PDB file of N, CA and C in Angstrom:
ATOM      1  N   ASN A 275     215.909  74.566-252.475  1.00 60.00           N
ATOM      2  CA  ASN A 275     216.011  73.200-252.340  1.00 60.00           C
ATOM      3  C   ASN A 275     214.889  72.824-251.850  1.00 60.00           C
ATOM      4  N   GLY A 276     214.494  71.323-251.658  1.00 55.00           N
ATOM      5  CA  GLY A 276     213.302  70.916-251.284  1.00 55.00           C
ATOM      6  C   GLY A 276     212.808  71.119-249.860  1.00 55.00           C
ATOM      7  N   ASP A 277     213.657  71.167-248.909  1.00 59.00           N
ATOM      8  CA  ASP A 277     213.324  71.444-247.582  1.00 59.00           C
ATOM      9  C   ASP A 277     212.691  72.945-247.551  1.00 59.00           C
ATOM     10  N   THR A 278     213.214  73.859-248.246  1.00 57.00           N
ATOM     11  CA  THR A 278     212.812  75.119-248.263  1.00 57.00           C
ATOM     12  C   THR A 278     211.529  75.093-248.779  1.00 57.00           C
ATOM     13  N   LEU A 279     211.133  74.689-249.927  1.00 49.00           N
ATOM     14  CA  LEU A 279     209.853  74.482-250.520  1.00 49.00           C
ATOM     15  C   LEU A 279     208.762  73.964-249.754  1.00 49.00           C
ATOM     16  N   VAL A 280     209.276  72.909-248.968  1.00 48.00           N
ATOM     17  CA  VAL A 280     208.246  72.159-248.113  1.00 48.00           C
ATOM     18  C   VAL A 280     207.939  73.082-246.962  1.00 48.00           C
ATOM     19  N   ALA A 281     208.934  73.580-246.341  1.00 54.00           N
ATOM     20  CA  ALA A 281     208.563  74.561-245.137  1.00 54.00           C
ATOM     21  C   ALA A 281     207.912  75.959-245.538  1.00 54.00           C
ATOM     22  N   ALA A 282     208.064  76.459-246.817  1.00 47.00           N
ATOM     23  CA  ALA A 282     207.090  77.428-247.306  1.00 47.00           C
ATOM     24  C   ALA A 282     205.820  76.982-247.550  1.00 47.00           C
ATOM     25  N   GLY A 283     205.601  75.840-248.145  1.00 43.00           N
ATOM     26  CA  GLY A 283     204.210  75.187-248.256  1.00 43.00           C
ATOM     27  C   GLY A 283     203.487  74.990-246.934  1.00 43.00           C
ATOM     28  N   LYS A 284     204.284  74.601-245.861  1.00 47.00           N
ATOM     29  CA  LYS A 284     203.755  74.452-244.562  1.00 47.00           C
ATOM     30  C   LYS A 284     203.031  75.631-243.896  1.00 47.00           C
ATOM     31  N   THR A 285     203.915  76.805-244.131  1.00 47.00           N
ATOM     32  CA  THR A 285     203.726  78.051-243.592  1.00 47.00           C
ATOM     33  C   THR A 285     202.402  78.624-244.312  1.00 47.00           C
ATOM     34  N   TYR A 286     202.511  78.555-245.659  1.00 41.00           N
ATOM     35  CA  TYR A 286     201.489  78.851-246.349  1.00 41.00           C
ATOM     36  C   TYR A 286     199.895  78.219-246.158  1.00 41.00           C
ATOM     37  N   ALA A 287     200.084  76.968-245.903  1.00 40.00           N
ATOM     38  CA  ALA A 287     198.863  76.233-245.489  1.00 40.00           C
ATOM     39  C   ALA A 287     198.298  76.486-244.241  1.00 40.00           C
ATOM     40  N   SER A 288     199.210  76.800-243.281  1.00 42.00           N
ATOM     41  CA  SER A 288     198.945  77.227-241.766  1.00 42.00           C
ATOM     42  C   SER A 288     198.054  78.497-242.027  1.00 42.00           C
ATOM     43  N   SER A 289     198.525  79.483-242.722  1.00 40.00           N
ATOM     44  CA  SER A 289     198.093  80.765-243.053  1.00 40.00           C
ATOM     45  C   SER A 289     196.711  80.579-243.525  1.00 40.00           C
ATOM     46  N   VAL A 290     196.374  79.802-244.505  1.00 36.00           N
ATOM     47  CA  VAL A 290     195.253  79.651-245.138  1.00 36.00           C
ATOM     48  C   VAL A 290     194.266  79.149-244.105  1.00 36.00           C
ATOM     49  N   ALA A 291     194.686  77.924-243.298  1.00 38.00           N
ATOM     50  CA  ALA A 291     193.704  77.385-242.516  1.00 38.00           C
ATOM     51  C   ALA A 291     193.299  78.285-241.453  1.00 38.00           C
ATOM     52  N   SER A 292     194.057  79.075-240.904  1.00 40.00           N
ATOM     53  CA  SER A 292     193.887  80.115-239.890  1.00 40.00           C
ATOM     54  C   SER A 292     192.773  81.200-240.331  1.00 40.00           C
ATOM     55  N   SER A 293     193.157  81.696-241.641  1.00 41.00           N
ATOM     56  CA  SER A 293     192.124  82.598-242.234  1.00 41.00           C
ATOM     57  C   SER A 293     190.803  81.922-242.492  1.00 41.00           C
ATOM     58  N   ALA A 294     190.779  80.682-242.903  1.00 38.00           N
ATOM     59  CA  ALA A 294     189.431  79.997-243.186  1.00 38.00           C
ATOM     60  C   ALA A 294     188.800  79.703-241.934  1.00 38.00           C
ATOM     61  N   ALA A 295     189.459  79.317-240.864  1.00 43.00           N
ATOM     62  CA  ALA A 295     188.647  79.173-239.568  1.00 43.00           C
ATOM     63  C   ALA A 295     188.137  80.465-239.052  1.00 43.00           C
ATOM     64  N   ALA A 296     188.863  81.496-239.148  1.00 43.00           N
ATOM     65  CA  ALA A 296     188.235  82.865-238.827  1.00 43.00           C
ATOM     66  C   ALA A 296     187.064  83.339-239.502  1.00 43.00           C
ATOM     67  N   SER A 297     187.045  82.868-240.942  1.00 43.00           N
ATOM     68  CA  SER A 297     185.877  83.546-241.586  1.00 43.00           C
ATOM     69  C   SER A 297     184.870  82.377-242.001  1.00 43.00           C
ATOM     70  N   VAL A 298     184.805  81.273-241.358  1.00 44.00           N
ATOM     71  CA  VAL A 298     183.859  80.370-241.716  1.00 44.00           C
ATOM     72  C   VAL A 298     182.438  80.791-241.537  1.00 44.00           C
ATOM     73  N   THR A 299     182.233  81.503-240.527  1.00 46.00           N
ATOM     74  CA  THR A 299     180.922  82.082-239.959  1.00 46.00           C
ATOM     75  C   THR A 299     180.637  83.539-240.552  1.00 46.00           C
ATOM     76  N   GLY A 300     181.727  84.143-240.802  1.00 53.00           N
ATOM     77  CA  GLY A 300     181.763  85.565-241.061  1.00 53.00           C
ATOM     78  C   GLY A 300     181.618  86.477-239.930  1.00 53.00           C
ATOM     79  N   THR A 301     182.006  85.941-239.007  1.00 52.00           N
ATOM     80  CA  THR A 301     182.244  86.482-237.435  1.00 52.00           C
ATOM     81  C   THR A 301     183.312  85.990-236.700  1.00 52.00           C
ATOM     82  N   SER A 302     183.636  86.908-235.639  1.00 58.00           N
ATOM     83  CA  SER A 302     184.794  86.382-234.833  1.00 58.00           C
ATOM     84  C   SER A 302     184.369  85.764-233.574  1.00 58.00           C
ATOM     85  N   PHE A 303     185.287  84.974-233.094  1.00 61.00           N
ATOM     86  CA  PHE A 303     184.919  84.065-232.159  1.00 61.00           C
ATOM     87  C   PHE A 303     184.537  84.966-230.836  1.00 61.00           C
ATOM     88  N   GLU A 304     185.185  86.207-230.850  1.00 69.00           N
ATOM     89  CA  GLU A 304     184.765  87.010-229.747  1.00 69.00           C
ATOM     90  C   GLU A 304     183.207  87.379-229.683  1.00 69.00           C
ATOM     91  N   GLN A 305     182.690  87.387-230.725  1.00 76.00           N
ATOM     92  CA  GLN A 305     181.125  87.848-230.870  1.00 76.00           C
ATOM     93  C   GLN A 305     180.273  86.258-230.430  1.00 76.00           C
ATOM     94  N   GLU A 306     180.912  85.321-230.588  1.00 85.00           N
ATOM     95  CA  GLU A 306     180.215  84.038-230.130  1.00 85.00           C
ATOM     96  C   GLU A 306     180.125  83.736-228.651  1.00 85.00           C
ATOM     97  N   LYS A 307     180.884  84.487-227.833  1.00 84.00           N
ATOM     98  CA  LYS A 307     180.949  84.430-226.348  1.00 84.00           C
ATOM     99  C   LYS A 307     179.614  84.718-225.777  1.00 84.00           C
ATOM    100  N   MET A 308     179.226  83.821-224.779  1.00 89.00           N
ATOM    101  CA  MET A 308     178.139  83.959-224.086  1.00 89.00           C
ATOM    102  C   MET A 308     178.292  83.966-222.713  1.00 89.00           C
ATOM    103  N   THR A 309     177.591  84.681-221.790  1.00 88.00           N
ATOM    104  CA  THR A 309     177.808  84.579-220.401  1.00 88.00           C
ATOM    105  C   THR A 309     176.282  84.311-219.851  1.00 88.00           C
ATOM    106  N   GLY A 310     176.231  83.451-218.698  1.00 91.00           N
ATOM    107  CA  GLY A 310     175.076  83.164-218.199  1.00 91.00           C
ATOM    108  C   GLY A 310     174.084  82.659-219.143  1.00 91.00           C
ATOM    109  N   GLU A 311     172.832  83.035-219.042  1.00 93.00           N
ATOM    110  CA  GLU A 311     171.699  82.613-219.922  1.00 93.00           C
ATOM    111  C   GLU A 311     171.689  83.168-221.268  1.00 93.00           C
ATOM    112  N   GLY A 312     172.802  84.062-221.691  1.00 93.00           N
ATOM    113  CA  GLY A 312     172.888  84.428-222.888  1.00 93.00           C
ATOM    114  C   GLY A 312     172.107  85.939-223.185  1.00 93.00           C
ATOM    115  N   ALA A 313     171.726  86.668-222.440  1.00 93.00           N
ATOM    116  CA  ALA A 313     171.151  87.900-222.650  1.00 93.00           C
ATOM    117  C   ALA A 313     172.031  88.747-223.506  1.00 93.00           C
ATOM    118  N   ASP A 314     173.410  88.534-223.217  1.00 92.00           N
ATOM    119  CA  ASP A 314     174.422  89.344-223.737  1.00 92.00           C
ATOM    120  C   ASP A 314     174.874  89.000-225.200  1.00 92.00           C
ATOM    121  N   TYR A 315     174.293  87.650-225.626  1.00 94.00           N
ATOM    122  CA  TYR A 315     175.035  87.025-226.903  1.00 94.00           C
ATOM    123  C   TYR A 315     174.662  87.946-228.019  1.00 94.00           C
ATOM    124  N   ARG A 316     175.529  88.286-228.835  1.00 93.00           N
ATOM    125  CA  ARG A 316     175.297  88.866-230.109  1.00 93.00           C
ATOM    126  C   ARG A 316     176.052  88.259-231.295  1.00 93.00           C
ATOM    127  N   GLY A 317     176.170  86.864-231.204  1.00 94.00           N
ATOM    128  CA  GLY A 317     176.764  86.178-232.227  1.00 94.00           C
ATOM    129  C   GLY A 317     175.908  85.955-233.453  1.00 94.00           C
ATOM    130  N   MET A 318     176.174  85.065-234.199  1.00 94.00           N
ATOM    131  CA  MET A 318     175.355  84.823-235.616  1.00 94.00           C
ATOM    132  C   MET A 318     174.820  83.411-235.921  1.00 94.00           C
ATOM    133  N   GLN A 319     174.572  82.872-234.598  1.00 96.00           N
ATOM    134  CA  GLN A 319     173.999  81.392-234.769  1.00 96.00           C
ATOM    135  C   GLN A 319     172.589  81.640-235.350  1.00 96.00           C
ATOM    136  N   THR A 320     172.189  80.999-236.337  1.00 97.00           N
ATOM    137  CA  THR A 320     170.895  80.954-236.999  1.00 97.00           C
ATOM    138  C   THR A 320     170.056  79.572-237.214  1.00 97.00           C
ATOM    139  N   SER A 321     170.646  78.596-236.265  1.00 97.00           N
ATOM    140  CA  SER A 321     169.923  77.626-236.388  1.00 97.00           C
ATOM    141  C   SER A 321     169.804  76.815-234.773  1.00 97.00           C
ATOM    142  N   THR A 322     168.717  76.047-234.781  1.00 98.00           N
ATOM    143  CA  THR A 322     168.631  75.576-233.351  1.00 98.00           C
ATOM    144  C   THR A 322     169.435  74.243-233.101  1.00 98.00           C
ATOM    145  N   ARG A 323     169.451  73.923-231.910  1.00 97.00           N
ATOM    146  CA  ARG A 323     170.423  72.783-231.503  1.00 97.00           C
ATOM    147  C   ARG A 323     169.875  71.249-232.254  1.00 97.00           C
ATOM    148  N   THR A 324     168.754  71.438-232.592  1.00 98.00           N
ATOM    149  CA  THR A 324     168.254  70.206-233.491  1.00 98.00           C
ATOM    150  C   THR A 324     168.396  70.477-235.098  1.00 98.00           C
ATOM    151  N   GLY A 325     169.023  71.724-235.450  1.00 97.00           N
ATOM    152  CA  GLY A 325     169.298  71.816-236.851  1.00 97.00           C
ATOM    153  C   GLY A 325     168.078  72.729-237.736  1.00 97.00           C
ATOM    154  N   ARG A 326     166.918  73.011-236.909  1.00 98.00           N
ATOM    155  CA  ARG A 326     165.844  73.911-237.494  1.00 98.00           C
ATOM    156  C   ARG A 326     166.371  75.370-237.766  1.00 98.00           C
ATOM    157  N   ALA A 327     166.100  75.847-238.778  1.00 98.00           N
ATOM    158  CA  ALA A 327     166.368  77.130-239.033  1.00 98.00           C
ATOM    159  C   ALA A 327     165.505  78.277-238.341  1.00 98.00           C
ATOM    160  N   CYS A 328     166.153  79.333-237.802  1.00 98.00           N
ATOM    161  CA  CYS A 328     165.337  80.265-237.113  1.00 98.00           C
ATOM    162  C   CYS A 328     164.465  81.184-237.967  1.00 98.00           C
ATOM    163  N   GLN A 329     163.469  81.568-237.570  1.00 98.00           N
ATOM    164  CA  GLN A 329     162.547  82.589-238.101  1.00 98.00           C
ATOM    165  C   GLN A 329     162.994  83.904-237.800  1.00 98.00           C
ATOM    166  N   PRO A 330     163.154  84.839-238.965  1.00 98.00           N
ATOM    167  CA  PRO A 330     163.361  86.134-238.644  1.00 98.00           C
ATOM    168  C   PRO A 330     162.769  86.888-237.451  1.00 98.00           C
ATOM    169  N   TRP A 331     163.279  87.595-236.548  1.00 97.00           N
ATOM    170  CA  TRP A 331     162.375  88.148-235.557  1.00 97.00           C
ATOM    171  C   TRP A 331     161.381  89.158-236.093  1.00 97.00           C
ATOM    172  N   ASP A 332     161.700  89.808-237.246  1.00 96.00           N
ATOM    173  CA  ASP A 332     160.510  90.660-237.806  1.00 96.00           C
ATOM    174  C   ASP A 332     159.575  90.211-238.565  1.00 96.00           C
ATOM    175  N   GLU A 333     159.561  88.875-238.594  1.00 97.00           N
ATOM    176  CA  GLU A 333     158.476  88.013-239.379  1.00 97.00           C
ATOM    177  C   GLU A 333     157.521  87.364-238.345  1.00 97.00           C
ATOM    178  N   LEU A 334     156.257  87.297-238.852  1.00 97.00           N
ATOM    179  CA  LEU A 334     155.217  86.723-237.914  1.00 97.00           C
ATOM    180  C   LEU A 334     154.680  85.419-238.527  1.00 97.00           C
ATOM    181  N   LYS A 335     155.637  84.891-239.457  1.00 97.00           N
ATOM    182  CA  LYS A 335     154.941  83.595-239.995  1.00 97.00           C
ATOM    183  C   LYS A 335     156.433  82.624-240.030  1.00 97.00           C
ATOM    184  N   PRO A 336     156.228  81.504-239.719  1.00 98.00           N
ATOM    185  CA  PRO A 336     154.934  80.689-239.489  1.00 98.00           C
ATOM    186  C   PRO A 336     154.346  80.985-237.973  1.00 98.00           C
ATOM    187  N   HIS A 337     155.259  81.680-237.165  1.00 98.00           N
ATOM    188  CA  HIS A 337     154.753  81.845-235.730  1.00 98.00           C
ATOM    189  C   HIS A 337     154.557  83.358-235.524  1.00 98.00           C
ATOM    190  N   ILE A 338     153.354  83.598-235.113  1.00 97.00           N
ATOM    191  CA  ILE A 338     153.034  84.746-234.498  1.00 97.00           C
ATOM    192  C   ILE A 338     153.505  84.984-233.260  1.00 97.00           C
ATOM    193  N   HIS A 339     154.334  86.444-233.039  1.00 97.00           N
ATOM    194  CA  HIS A 339     154.816  86.602-231.614  1.00 97.00           C
ATOM    195  C   HIS A 339     154.905  88.018-231.308  1.00 97.00           C
ATOM    196  N   ALA A 340     155.143  88.341-230.135  1.00 96.00           N
ATOM    197  CA  ALA A 340     155.373  89.714-229.788  1.00 96.00           C
ATOM    198  C   ALA A 340     156.724  90.186-229.306  1.00 96.00           C
ATOM    199  N   THR A 341     157.568  89.142-229.670  1.00 96.00           N
ATOM    200  CA  THR A 341     159.021  89.437-229.512  1.00 96.00           C
ATOM    201  C   THR A 341     159.713  90.270-230.624  1.00 96.00           C
ATOM    202  N   THR A 342     159.535  91.564-230.348  1.00 94.00           N
ATOM    203  CA  THR A 342     160.059  92.364-231.369  1.00 94.00           C
ATOM    204  C   THR A 342     161.137  93.206-230.865  1.00 94.00           C
ATOM    205  N   SER A 343     161.726  94.054-231.847  1.00 93.00           N
ATOM    206  CA  SER A 343     162.733  94.965-231.410  1.00 93.00           C
ATOM    207  C   SER A 343     162.271  96.133-230.850  1.00 93.00           C
ATOM    208  N   ASP A 344     160.891  96.549-231.146  1.00 94.00           N
ATOM    209  CA  ASP A 344     160.225  97.662-230.382  1.00 94.00           C
ATOM    210  C   ASP A 344     160.176  97.333-229.030  1.00 94.00           C
ATOM    211  N   ARG A 345     159.772  96.138-228.664  1.00 95.00           N
ATOM    212  CA  ARG A 345     159.745  95.753-227.169  1.00 95.00           C
ATOM    213  C   ARG A 345     160.950  95.385-226.414  1.00 95.00           C
ATOM    214  N   TYR A 346     162.009  95.036-227.228  1.00 95.00           N
ATOM    215  CA  TYR A 346     163.416  94.705-226.742  1.00 95.00           C
ATOM    216  C   TYR A 346     164.278  95.269-227.513  1.00 95.00           C
ATOM    217  N   PRO A 347     164.393  96.809-227.414  1.00 95.00           N
ATOM    218  CA  PRO A 347     165.270  97.443-228.246  1.00 95.00           C
ATOM    219  C   PRO A 347     166.715  97.176-227.938  1.00 95.00           C
ATOM    220  N   THR A 348     167.198  96.794-226.829  1.00 94.00           N
ATOM    221  CA  THR A 348     168.757  96.445-226.562  1.00 94.00           C
ATOM    222  C   THR A 348     169.176  95.109-226.711  1.00 94.00           C
ATOM    223  N   SER A 349     168.192  94.284-227.269  1.00 95.00           N
ATOM    224  CA  SER A 349     168.460  92.669-227.448  1.00 95.00           C
ATOM    225  C   SER A 349     169.008  92.388-228.877  1.00 95.00           C
ATOM    226  N   ASP A 350     169.084  93.312-229.715  1.00 95.00           N
ATOM    227  CA  ASP A 350     169.611  93.128-231.229  1.00 95.00           C
ATOM    228  C   ASP A 350     168.864  92.047-231.725  1.00 95.00           C
ATOM    229  N   LEU A 351     167.641  92.332-231.896  1.00 96.00           N
ATOM    230  CA  LEU A 351     166.638  91.128-232.638  1.00 96.00           C
ATOM    231  C   LEU A 351     166.940  91.542-234.074  1.00 96.00           C
ATOM    232  N   SER A 352     167.962  91.270-234.660  1.00 92.00           N
ATOM    233  CA  SER A 352     168.159  91.323-236.104  1.00 92.00           C
ATOM    234  C   SER A 352     168.322  89.982-236.814  1.00 92.00           C
ATOM    235  N   LYS A 353     167.756  89.999-237.976  1.00 96.00           N
ATOM    236  CA  LYS A 353     167.877  88.887-238.885  1.00 96.00           C
ATOM    237  C   LYS A 353     167.118  87.577-238.250  1.00 96.00           C
ATOM    238  N   ASN A 354     167.656  86.490-238.346  1.00 97.00           N
ATOM    239  CA  ASN A 354     167.144  85.442-237.716  1.00 97.00           C
ATOM    240  C   ASN A 354     168.225  84.909-236.631  1.00 97.00           C
ATOM    241  N   TYR A 355     169.039  85.739-236.040  1.00 97.00           N
ATOM    242  CA  TYR A 355     169.887  85.271-234.959  1.00 97.00           C
ATOM    243  C   TYR A 355     169.394  84.710-233.566  1.00 97.00           C
ATOM    244  N   CYS A 356     169.812  83.770-233.102  1.00 97.00           N
ATOM    245  CA  CYS A 356     169.447  83.223-231.833  1.00 97.00           C
ATOM    246  C   CYS A 356     169.761  84.375-230.870  1.00 97.00           C
ATOM    247  N   ARG A 357     168.794  84.644-229.857  1.00 97.00           N
ATOM    248  CA  ARG A 357     168.850  85.538-228.764  1.00 97.00           C
ATOM    249  C   ARG A 357     168.119  84.916-227.468  1.00 97.00           C
ATOM    250  N   ASN A 358     168.405  85.820-226.533  1.00 97.00           N
ATOM    251  CA  ASN A 358     167.545  85.515-225.246  1.00 97.00           C
ATOM    252  C   ASN A 358     167.038  87.038-224.899  1.00 97.00           C
ATOM    253  N   PRO A 359     166.082  87.504-225.486  1.00 95.00           N
ATOM    254  CA  PRO A 359     165.891  88.809-225.381  1.00 95.00           C
ATOM    255  C   PRO A 359     165.535  89.380-224.163  1.00 95.00           C
ATOM    256  N   ASN A 360     164.938  88.819-223.252  1.00 89.00           N
ATOM    257  CA  ASN A 360     164.561  89.364-221.860  1.00 89.00           C
ATOM    258  C   ASN A 360     165.416  88.594-220.684  1.00 89.00           C
ATOM    259  N   GLY A 361     166.438  87.691-221.277  1.00 92.00           N
ATOM    260  CA  GLY A 361     167.226  86.993-220.415  1.00 92.00           C
ATOM    261  C   GLY A 361     166.656  85.942-219.446  1.00 92.00           C
ATOM    262  N   THR A 362     165.183  85.703-219.807  1.00 91.00           N
ATOM    263  CA  THR A 362     164.548  84.647-218.729  1.00 91.00           C
ATOM    264  C   THR A 362     164.557  83.213-219.190  1.00 91.00           C
ATOM    265  N   ALA A 363     164.972  83.082-220.542  1.00 95.00           N
ATOM    266  CA  ALA A 363     165.154  81.449-220.747  1.00 95.00           C
ATOM    267  C   ALA A 363     166.250  80.973-220.406  1.00 95.00           C
ATOM    268  N   LEU A 364     166.507  79.618-220.495  1.00 96.00           N
ATOM    269  CA  LEU A 364     167.901  78.933-219.785  1.00 96.00           C
ATOM    270  C   LEU A 364     169.179  79.389-220.727  1.00 96.00           C
ATOM    271  N   THR A 365     168.847  79.728-221.949  1.00 97.00           N
ATOM    272  CA  THR A 365     169.910  80.047-223.140  1.00 97.00           C
ATOM    273  C   THR A 365     169.289  80.801-224.181  1.00 97.00           C
ATOM    274  N   ILE A 366     170.178  80.937-225.086  1.00 97.00           N
ATOM    275  CA  ILE A 366     169.622  81.603-226.452  1.00 97.00           C
ATOM    276  C   ILE A 366     168.623  80.648-227.033  1.00 97.00           C
ATOM    277  N   TRP A 367     167.813  81.330-227.910  1.00 98.00           N
ATOM    278  CA  TRP A 367     166.650  80.516-228.631  1.00 98.00           C
ATOM    279  C   TRP A 367     166.222  81.341-229.712  1.00 98.00           C
ATOM    280  N   CYS A 368     165.377  80.599-230.516  1.00 98.00           N
ATOM    281  CA  CYS A 368     164.645  81.354-231.609  1.00 98.00           C
ATOM    282  C   CYS A 368     163.351  80.781-231.878  1.00 98.00           C
ATOM    283  N   PHE A 369     162.448  81.458-232.530  1.00 98.00           N
ATOM    284  CA  PHE A 369     161.411  80.920-233.217  1.00 98.00           C
ATOM    285  C   PHE A 369     161.805  80.080-234.545  1.00 98.00           C
ATOM    286  N   THR A 370     161.270  78.958-234.778  1.00 98.00           N
ATOM    287  CA  THR A 370     161.664  78.238-235.679  1.00 98.00           C
ATOM    288  C   THR A 370     160.919  78.286-237.085  1.00 98.00           C
ATOM    289  N   THR A 371     161.470  78.067-238.173  1.00 98.00           N
ATOM    290  CA  THR A 371     160.622  78.257-239.610  1.00 98.00           C
ATOM    291  C   THR A 371     159.854  77.097-239.587  1.00 98.00           C
ATOM    292  N   ASP A 372     159.882  75.988-238.659  1.00 98.00           N
ATOM    293  CA  ASP A 372     159.054  74.613-238.801  1.00 98.00           C
ATOM    294  C   ASP A 372     157.752  74.991-238.280  1.00 98.00           C
ATOM    295  N   PRO A 373     156.601  75.015-238.975  1.00 98.00           N
ATOM    296  CA  PRO A 373     155.234  75.321-238.584  1.00 98.00           C
ATOM    297  C   PRO A 373     154.797  74.531-237.135  1.00 98.00           C
ATOM    298  N   SER A 374     155.517  73.270-237.157  1.00 98.00           N
ATOM    299  CA  SER A 374     155.005  72.288-236.126  1.00 98.00           C
ATOM    300  C   SER A 374     155.863  72.561-234.931  1.00 98.00           C
ATOM    301  N   THR A 375     156.880  73.390-234.932  1.00 98.00           N
ATOM    302  CA  THR A 375     157.766  73.523-233.741  1.00 98.00           C
ATOM    303  C   THR A 375     157.961  75.013-233.636  1.00 98.00           C
ATOM    304  N   ARG A 376     157.254  75.764-232.518  1.00 98.00           N
ATOM    305  CA  ARG A 376     157.344  77.017-232.312  1.00 98.00           C
ATOM    306  C   ARG A 376     158.827  77.695-232.075  1.00 98.00           C
ATOM    307  N   TRP A 377     159.409  77.132-231.088  1.00 98.00           N
ATOM    308  CA  TRP A 377     160.681  77.625-230.881  1.00 98.00           C
ATOM    309  C   TRP A 377     161.457  76.414-230.091  1.00 98.00           C
ATOM    310  N   GLU A 378     162.800  76.762-230.264  1.00 98.00           N
ATOM    311  CA  GLU A 378     163.977  75.748-229.768  1.00 98.00           C
ATOM    312  C   GLU A 378     165.185  76.587-229.174  1.00 98.00           C
ATOM    313  N   TYR A 379     165.959  75.871-228.336  1.00 98.00           N
ATOM    314  CA  TYR A 379     167.046  76.356-227.936  1.00 98.00           C
ATOM    315  C   TYR A 379     168.150  76.338-228.918  1.00 98.00           C
ATOM    316  N   CYS A 380     169.380  77.244-228.934  1.00 97.00           N
ATOM    317  CA  CYS A 380     170.205  77.200-229.744  1.00 97.00           C
ATOM    318  C   CYS A 380     171.557  77.192-228.884  1.00 97.00           C
ATOM    319  N   SER A 381     172.601  76.957-229.561  1.00 95.00           N
ATOM    320  CA  SER A 381     174.104  76.899-228.837  1.00 95.00           C
ATOM    321  C   SER A 381     174.717  77.887-229.800  1.00 95.00           C
ATOM    322  N   PRO A 382     175.775  78.618-229.013  1.00 93.00           N
ATOM    323  CA  PRO A 382     176.427  79.467-229.930  1.00 93.00           C
ATOM    324  C   PRO A 382     177.400  78.795-230.808  1.00 93.00           C
ATOM    325  N   LEU A 383     177.913  79.432-231.904  1.00 89.00           N
ATOM    326  CA  LEU A 383     178.496  78.919-232.825  1.00 89.00           C
ATOM    327  C   LEU A 383     180.110  78.347-232.544  1.00 89.00           C
ATOM    328  N   GLY A 384     180.804  79.194-231.546  1.00 72.00           N
ATOM    329  CA  GLY A 384     181.994  78.843-230.980  1.00 72.00           C
ATOM    330  C   GLY A 384     182.031  77.541-230.237  1.00 72.00           C
TER     331      GLY A 384
END
């Protein structure tokens, strides 16, 4: 009957919405948790608060830097994820791909 079909549709839609929300970023909400200044942050944010793309940590262009995984082996400086490698900044940050802006703060995805 029609009521059963509507109920089944609602259940399916709710399931799809939940799955989509969990996979939008390809990460779990648990990874996006951050405490304090974010030295423990291991999420997948790749852009700054103003929307600039983050420069990969292992690249030295456009900004030359010494913040490398060799110097900060426990900070997970992988790809271009925002991090706070030595925990001394106010929050997570990254070098940007914008030659005129060396670095900016980020916010976790969650």
